[in-house]
Amino acid sequence: MTMMPNWLDKRAYLTPNLEAIVLKNGESYTFKQLQNDSKAYATFLSQQGFKKGDHIAVLSSNCYEFAVVVHALHYIGAVAFLLNTRLTTGELVFQLEDGEVSGFIYHPTYENTAKELLNHHPFSIFSTNLKKPEEIIEFPSEINLEDVSHILYTSGTTGHPKGVQLTYGNHYWSATSSALNLGIDEKDRWLLSLPMFHVGGLSILYRSVIYGMPVHLHEKFDLEAIHHDIMEGGVTIVSVVTVMLEQLMERLGSDLYPDSFRCMLLGGGPAPKVLLEQCQQKQVPVYQSYGMTETASQFCTLDKGSMLSKIGSSGKPLFPGQLKIVENNQECSVNEVGEIEVKGPNVTKGYWKRPEANDKTFQDGWLKTGDLGYLDEDGFLYVVDRRKDLIISGGENVYPAEIESIFKGLEGIEDVGVVGVKDERWGEVPVAFVVKKNNAVTAETILHDASQYLAKYKVPKKVYFLEELPRNASRKLQRHKLLELLEGGGSS
Amino acid sequence: MTMMPNWLDKRAYLTPNLEAIVLKNGESYTFKQLQNDSKAYATFLSQQGFKKGDHIAVLSSNCYEFAVVVHALHYIGAVAFLLNTRLTTGELVFQLEDGEVSGFIYHPTYENTAKELLNHHPFSIFSTNLKKPEEIIEFPSEINLEDVSHILYTSGTTGHPKGVQLTYGNHYWSATSSALNLGIDEKDRWLLSLPMFHVGGLSILYRSVIYGMPVHLHEKFDLEAIHHDIMEGGVTIVSVVTVMLEQLMERLGSDLYPDSFRCMLLGGGPAPKVLLEQCQQKQVPVYQSYGMTETASQFCTLDKGSMLSKIGSSGKPLFPGQLKIVENNQECSVNEVGEIEVKGPNVTKGYWKRPEANDKTFQDGWLKTGDLGYLDEDGFLYVVDRRKDLIISGGENVYPAEIESIFKGLEGIEDVGVVGVKDERWGEVPVAFVVKKNNAVTAETILHDASQYLAKYKVPKKVYFLEELPRNASRKLQRHKLLELLEGGGSS
């Protein structure tokens, strides 16, 4: 059991007047203000009867109030369910029920969604608006690093979303490990435009409070605003996914970033080599990384010294992490492709209420990622294929199995198979192959129906009709044959 | 249980060709070389029959081979007893017996001492000379942060030296906590001239391997060599005690250090205000700190932003640490002096085989330091008095009780009391007040006899004779009255 002070309390004690959060409009909040607002919100939650261990969901886009709520939930010791704002009602209800959520905090933008959810699942609901209780109550001064702070849902290959349990320790180890690779400079300012409901955005909030570093918090990827914050706002590090980096490089044109800019932390799937070379030419240091919700963000990151010589690699596991490549229960040799397995103090202790998935996924502390890759002769990781069938679209994970299970429930559909295809803008997008029950259904009706149940980024961009899907003897879908059909040209 | 890769293995994998250790003569060793040499030495130890959990002592001044041995002991999982080279045979034998040490590794300089110790305590002895076994064996790839890596002796107020157990976790948390305060810059080079058998020196070795940072390893404080390494050698951080800092400032004269020089980490007792102001004038950033063997080095350190406004303070506890000031079991208010208590993952889990001392010293994870201090209105720590009676002489801890217990065993001495007095060069030095049994003894005979049993820095600089010592009703020595006598002038 490792106890330490509540992070925000400690940070507000160490550097109360340092900027914690800077908004796009220039408004900024110190750590002391963030602490006061978070304790006020926590007092309010406590007055509503919430207590340690309660499951509380948050539905919000990036904003100061979201950060306040995240810290408020730590004060009361609740487990936070950060919901993807792009999900449909059905997808959200699944998480709320599966997660046994009893409280729901929504940004006013999502008031209608919140009220609709209330028809499906009982809980108390509150807006993220800052609270001003008459008196701030006392909260425990310590946190236990082994306590679960978050349950974040990820779909995985089975099509049933699973809640990844992350502890305070997972976040702390992730933050300190990242620092050992990227360094810590007192001038650092980290731009956060990735959604905070994903671990890639959330982890920046923790680095801020643990390092004592201002975060430039953007609601979303606004190209002009981000470009401006790098050129003029003193931002030194930006977390990006490929599609964002491409746009930023185009916007940069023949200019150069200021010398103080020191890191593009690139996550969320593979990047085209041509883009990385372009960054090189523009002297933009890109740190390619490999990570997932289960590893509380980056697990591997390319170090500065190897950026140019190992283009396309995701680097080596950060200091406390271990990684191996396994095929048929044997560790692979150099350059041999196998499943990536990881172990370390930033790795989740398991999925919420999924003993079977946990048995399959974890062994002796090792997490089987399902991703394929190899290590070169110097021990650098190259990811060759994400979790079997996983589609990464604009940084969001899209699982074919999840889409297929929705499609199978739609009227007039006999069978369906989904694969990802390359897309200039999003990296990849899903497309569906459908066997109809009757001729009444069209691509349009199917996509219209599907969008009732699936977040927009999961809805296939195209529907192809087939007489029969390619399945092997045991009726397993042969996705590679679908891809071959596409290369040969299908009928939309 | 937190497992992570062996640190040197991980570092040699991440940055094999980076400089790990640079010697005064310019010779340098990469992390890969350090790993190879350490594994070779560990193979040798293993071939001698040493294994996980064995207690092995090391007697050496700072040198490359000492670093190799430290890492070699981690590979075999032994517990390292790093011995103070300035101790007498009797003092060393006490530690070897108390520590149940079965192996002894000595630098060739100390061969005679090693052989003499063998007359008093049985163990296998080996020199630190690098070994070249025919084949390097395999060692466990992981360490458990809860395992004890070192037992380092400290005397404390009772006069009986106690072994402080430090775990891998204590060192790791210390290294990462220091980084969160001082930052990590890829250009960092840390100069190590403090003895590596003390935690202040040893901890730099771990920062090196955890951060991936070259250490400039000096055998001892050689003013010219250190000055040169700062001015010309690229050193950016130096760990010092007051007496070293004074000499460095005098040597610097009216020059300035290079801009890249960024930190004098000052430990080992209070520093005179005039010195800190002088550093300020010369633009030398001094980070005053407070720590002890029990906290695996720094526990509090003044941050850069407060260096000028809080001169004389030791700062605030590093990120994961907690500190409180206690008097009569009550937490003190602002500016009220009391005993300093600390808690955190870098704090020892207890003394080796000292259940009574542990009961007295530890409560609910809090360590009672015995030091006195207060927190100002901004929460900055000011240490007003070190562990009751503790004398800090040139950075070494000197305990009056230990000297008194030796004096009481000397011929012709009836009673004795020891106190520390200010000294221009060493900060403080011990002096003794003696009640003779007969007139045959003189100051000279006493000091000659005492030096057989006490390390030189512990031998009192003066002996004063008294008819009787000031003791209270319960016969407790009243040290403050001895000090008053000194101010009034005593008879030497």
mmCIF file of N, CA, C and O in Angstrom, chain A residues 41 45-46 48-59 69 72-73 76-83 96 99-106 123-126 149-151:
data_model
loop_
_atom_site.group_PDB
_atom_site.id
_atom_site.type_symbol
_atom_site.label_atom_id
_atom_site.label_comp_id
_atom_site.label_asym_id
_atom_site.label_seq_id
_atom_site.Cartn_x
_atom_site.Cartn_y
_atom_site.Cartn_z
ATOM 1 N N TYR A 41 -16.697 21.856 -5.508
ATOM 2 C CA TYR A 41 -17.544 20.882 -6.206
ATOM 3 C C TYR A 41 -17.633 19.583 -5.407
ATOM 4 O O TYR A 41 -18.703 18.961 -5.304
ATOM 5 N N LEU A 45 -20.850 17.541 -3.974
ATOM 6 C CA LEU A 45 -21.131 16.113 -4.209
ATOM 7 C C LEU A 45 -21.327 15.379 -2.888
ATOM 8 O O LEU A 45 -22.189 14.510 -2.762
ATOM 9 N N SER A 46 -20.495 15.754 -1.954
ATOM 10 C CA SER A 46 -20.575 15.113 -0.651
ATOM 11 C C SER A 46 -21.914 15.422 0.015
ATOM 12 O O SER A 46 -22.551 14.552 0.624
ATOM 13 N N GLN A 48 -24.601 15.847 -1.498
ATOM 14 C CA GLN A 48 -25.631 15.056 -2.189
ATOM 15 C C GLN A 48 -25.590 13.601 -1.727
ATOM 16 O O GLN A 48 -26.342 12.771 -2.239
ATOM 17 N N GLY A 49 -24.655 13.277 -0.844
ATOM 18 C CA GLY A 49 -24.605 11.913 -0.317
ATOM 19 C C GLY A 49 -23.568 11.018 -0.980
ATOM 20 O O GLY A 49 -23.468 9.837 -0.645
ATOM 21 N N PHE A 50 -22.807 11.560 -1.934
ATOM 22 C CA PHE A 50 -21.801 10.720 -2.593
ATOM 23 C C PHE A 50 -20.601 10.521 -1.684
ATOM 24 O O PHE A 50 -20.244 11.395 -0.891
ATOM 25 N N LYS A 51 -19.982 9.340 -1.826
ATOM 26 C CA LYS A 51 -18.876 9.004 -0.921
ATOM 27 C C LYS A 51 -17.854 8.117 -1.618
ATOM 28 O O LYS A 51 -18.030 7.743 -2.788
ATOM 29 N N LYS A 52 -16.827 7.782 -0.876
ATOM 30 C CA LYS A 52 -15.722 6.970 -1.411
ATOM 31 C C LYS A 52 -16.250 5.687 -2.047
ATOM 32 O O LYS A 52 -17.093 5.011 -1.484
ATOM 33 N N GLY A 53 -15.735 5.385 -3.246
ATOM 34 C CA GLY A 53 -16.089 4.133 -3.914
ATOM 35 C C GLY A 53 -17.295 4.232 -4.824
ATOM 36 O O GLY A 53 -17.545 3.328 -5.623
ATOM 37 N N ASP A 54 -18.067 5.336 -4.730
ATOM 38 C CA ASP A 54 -19.227 5.482 -5.613
ATOM 39 C C ASP A 54 -18.791 5.615 -7.067
ATOM 40 O O ASP A 54 -17.728 6.159 -7.359
ATOM 41 N N HIS A 55 -19.666 5.094 -7.945
ATOM 42 C CA HIS A 55 -19.377 5.186 -9.386
ATOM 43 C C HIS A 55 -20.113 6.386 -9.973
ATOM 44 O O HIS A 55 -21.338 6.429 -9.932
ATOM 45 N N ILE A 56 -19.354 7.330 -10.495
ATOM 46 C CA ILE A 56 -19.957 8.559 -11.006
ATOM 47 C C ILE A 56 -19.471 8.816 -12.431
ATOM 48 O O ILE A 56 -18.257 8.811 -12.691
ATOM 49 N N ALA A 57 -20.445 9.010 -13.337
ATOM 50 C CA ALA A 57 -20.115 9.249 -14.738
ATOM 51 C C ALA A 57 -20.041 10.743 -15.024
ATOM 52 O O ALA A 57 -20.700 11.546 -14.359
ATOM 53 N N VAL A 58 -19.200 11.084 -16.011
ATOM 54 C CA VAL A 58 -19.078 12.478 -16.440
ATOM 55 C C VAL A 58 -19.235 12.520 -17.952
ATOM 56 O O VAL A 58 -18.598 11.743 -18.662
ATOM 57 N N LEU A 59 -20.107 13.403 -18.420
ATOM 58 C CA LEU A 59 -20.301 13.573 -19.862
ATOM 59 C C LEU A 59 -20.005 15.033 -20.198
ATOM 60 O O LEU A 59 -20.812 15.916 -19.912
ATOM 61 N N VAL A 69 -14.210 18.844 -12.113
ATOM 62 C CA VAL A 69 -14.973 17.655 -11.707
ATOM 63 C C VAL A 69 -14.047 16.458 -11.511
ATOM 64 O O VAL A 69 -14.179 15.694 -10.546
ATOM 65 N N ALA A 72 -12.477 16.920 -8.264
ATOM 66 C CA ALA A 72 -13.489 16.820 -7.198
ATOM 67 C C ALA A 72 -13.784 15.358 -6.883
ATOM 68 O O ALA A 72 -13.912 14.970 -5.717
ATOM 69 N N LEU A 73 -13.849 14.536 -7.923
ATOM 70 C CA LEU A 73 -14.145 13.116 -7.704
ATOM 71 C C LEU A 73 -13.015 12.444 -6.928
ATOM 72 O O LEU A 73 -13.241 11.517 -6.144
ATOM 73 N N ILE A 76 -13.532 13.171 -3.144
ATOM 74 C CA ILE A 76 -14.498 12.321 -2.429
ATOM 75 C C ILE A 76 -14.151 10.837 -2.578
ATOM 76 O O ILE A 76 -14.765 9.991 -1.929
ATOM 77 N N GLY A 77 -13.162 10.516 -3.413
ATOM 78 C CA GLY A 77 -12.735 9.117 -3.546
ATOM 79 C C GLY A 77 -13.660 8.293 -4.426
ATOM 80 O O GLY A 77 -13.680 7.066 -4.353
ATOM 81 N N ALA A 78 -14.406 8.969 -5.307
ATOM 82 C CA ALA A 78 -15.305 8.252 -6.218
ATOM 83 C C ALA A 78 -14.519 7.662 -7.384
ATOM 84 O O ALA A 78 -13.402 8.074 -7.671
ATOM 85 N N VAL A 79 -15.130 6.682 -8.051
ATOM 86 C CA VAL A 79 -14.551 6.126 -9.273
ATOM 87 C C VAL A 79 -15.209 6.843 -10.450
ATOM 88 O O VAL A 79 -16.432 6.841 -10.580
ATOM 89 N N ALA A 80 -14.388 7.459 -11.300
ATOM 90 C CA ALA A 80 -14.917 8.282 -12.391
ATOM 91 C C ALA A 80 -15.078 7.472 -13.672
ATOM 92 O O ALA A 80 -14.155 6.780 -14.093
ATOM 93 N N PHE A 81 -16.259 7.560 -14.258
ATOM 94 C CA PHE A 81 -16.530 6.986 -15.586
ATOM 95 C C PHE A 81 -16.588 8.156 -16.561
ATOM 96 O O PHE A 81 -17.573 8.898 -16.565
ATOM 97 N N LEU A 82 -15.546 8.338 -17.341
ATOM 98 C CA LEU A 82 -15.535 9.470 -18.271
ATOM 99 C C LEU A 82 -16.098 8.979 -19.598
ATOM 100 O O LEU A 82 -15.538 8.087 -20.225
ATOM 101 N N LEU A 83 -17.219 9.568 -19.994
ATOM 102 C CA LEU A 83 -17.955 9.053 -21.148
ATOM 103 C C LEU A 83 -17.563 9.768 -22.427
ATOM 104 O O LEU A 83 -17.403 10.990 -22.436
ATOM 105 N N LEU A 96 -23.359 2.729 -18.375
ATOM 106 C CA LEU A 96 -23.933 3.135 -17.080
ATOM 107 C C LEU A 96 -24.443 1.921 -16.317
ATOM 108 O O LEU A 96 -24.275 1.819 -15.100
ATOM 109 N N GLY A 99 -21.506 -0.488 -15.503
ATOM 110 C CA GLY A 99 -20.626 0.135 -14.516
ATOM 111 C C GLY A 99 -21.301 0.419 -13.178
ATOM 112 O O GLY A 99 -20.663 0.912 -12.263
ATOM 113 N N GLU A 100 -22.588 0.110 -13.087
ATOM 114 C CA GLU A 100 -23.342 0.341 -11.834
ATOM 115 C C GLU A 100 -23.166 1.788 -11.356
ATOM 116 O O GLU A 100 -22.845 2.055 -10.193
ATOM 117 N N VAL A 101 -23.376 2.684 -12.297
ATOM 118 C CA VAL A 101 -23.156 4.103 -12.034
ATOM 119 C C VAL A 101 -24.344 4.695 -11.277
ATOM 120 O O VAL A 101 -25.495 4.473 -11.653
ATOM 121 N N SER A 102 -24.052 5.436 -10.205
ATOM 122 C CA SER A 102 -25.159 5.990 -9.415
ATOM 123 C C SER A 102 -25.235 7.517 -9.477
ATOM 124 O O SER A 102 -26.190 8.108 -8.994
ATOM 125 N N GLY A 103 -24.221 8.137 -10.062
ATOM 126 C CA GLY A 103 -24.254 9.589 -10.203
ATOM 127 C C GLY A 103 -23.841 9.982 -11.608
ATOM 128 O O GLY A 103 -23.070 9.262 -12.252
ATOM 129 N N PHE A 104 -24.352 11.105 -12.083
ATOM 130 C CA PHE A 104 -24.096 11.489 -13.474
ATOM 131 C C PHE A 104 -23.889 13.001 -13.532
ATOM 132 O O PHE A 104 -24.759 13.766 -13.126
ATOM 133 N N ILE A 105 -22.725 13.399 -14.021
ATOM 134 C CA ILE A 105 -22.420 14.831 -14.105
ATOM 135 C C ILE A 105 -22.285 15.200 -15.583
ATOM 136 O O ILE A 105 -21.511 14.568 -16.304
ATOM 137 N N TYR A 106 -23.053 16.184 -16.008
ATOM 138 C CA TYR A 106 -23.054 16.528 -17.441
ATOM 139 C C TYR A 106 -22.740 18.001 -17.629
ATOM 140 O O TYR A 106 -23.106 18.854 -16.809
ATOM 141 N N PHE A 123 -30.201 7.418 -11.790
ATOM 142 C CA PHE A 123 -29.063 8.016 -11.078
ATOM 143 C C PHE A 123 -29.392 9.461 -10.754
ATOM 144 O O PHE A 123 -30.385 10.012 -11.240
ATOM 145 N N SER A 124 -28.575 10.065 -9.916
ATOM 146 C CA SER A 124 -28.743 11.496 -9.640
ATOM 147 C C SER A 124 -27.933 12.245 -10.688
ATOM 148 O O SER A 124 -26.804 11.846 -10.999
ATOM 149 N N ILE A 125 -28.494 13.340 -11.211
ATOM 150 C CA ILE A 125 -27.744 14.086 -12.220
ATOM 151 C C ILE A 125 -27.503 15.535 -11.788
ATOM 152 O O ILE A 125 -28.306 16.140 -11.093
ATOM 153 N N PHE A 126 -26.351 16.043 -12.205
ATOM 154 C CA PHE A 126 -25.914 17.406 -11.872
ATOM 155 C C PHE A 126 -25.148 17.980 -13.038
ATOM 156 O O PHE A 126 -24.452 17.248 -13.735
ATOM 157 N N SER A 149 -9.210 4.864 -9.628
ATOM 158 C CA SER A 149 -9.682 6.234 -9.790
ATOM 159 C C SER A 149 -10.637 6.360 -10.978
ATOM 160 O O SER A 149 -11.464 7.256 -11.011
ATOM 161 N N HIS A 150 -10.483 5.479 -11.963
ATOM 162 C CA HIS A 150 -11.290 5.566 -13.189
ATOM 163 C C HIS A 150 -11.677 4.187 -13.696
ATOM 164 O O HIS A 150 -10.927 3.232 -13.523
ATOM 165 N N ILE A 151 -12.831 4.134 -14.345
ATOM 166 C CA ILE A 151 -13.134 2.991 -15.213
ATOM 167 C C ILE A 151 -13.477 3.581 -16.576
ATOM 168 O O ILE A 151 -14.428 4.353 -16.719
#
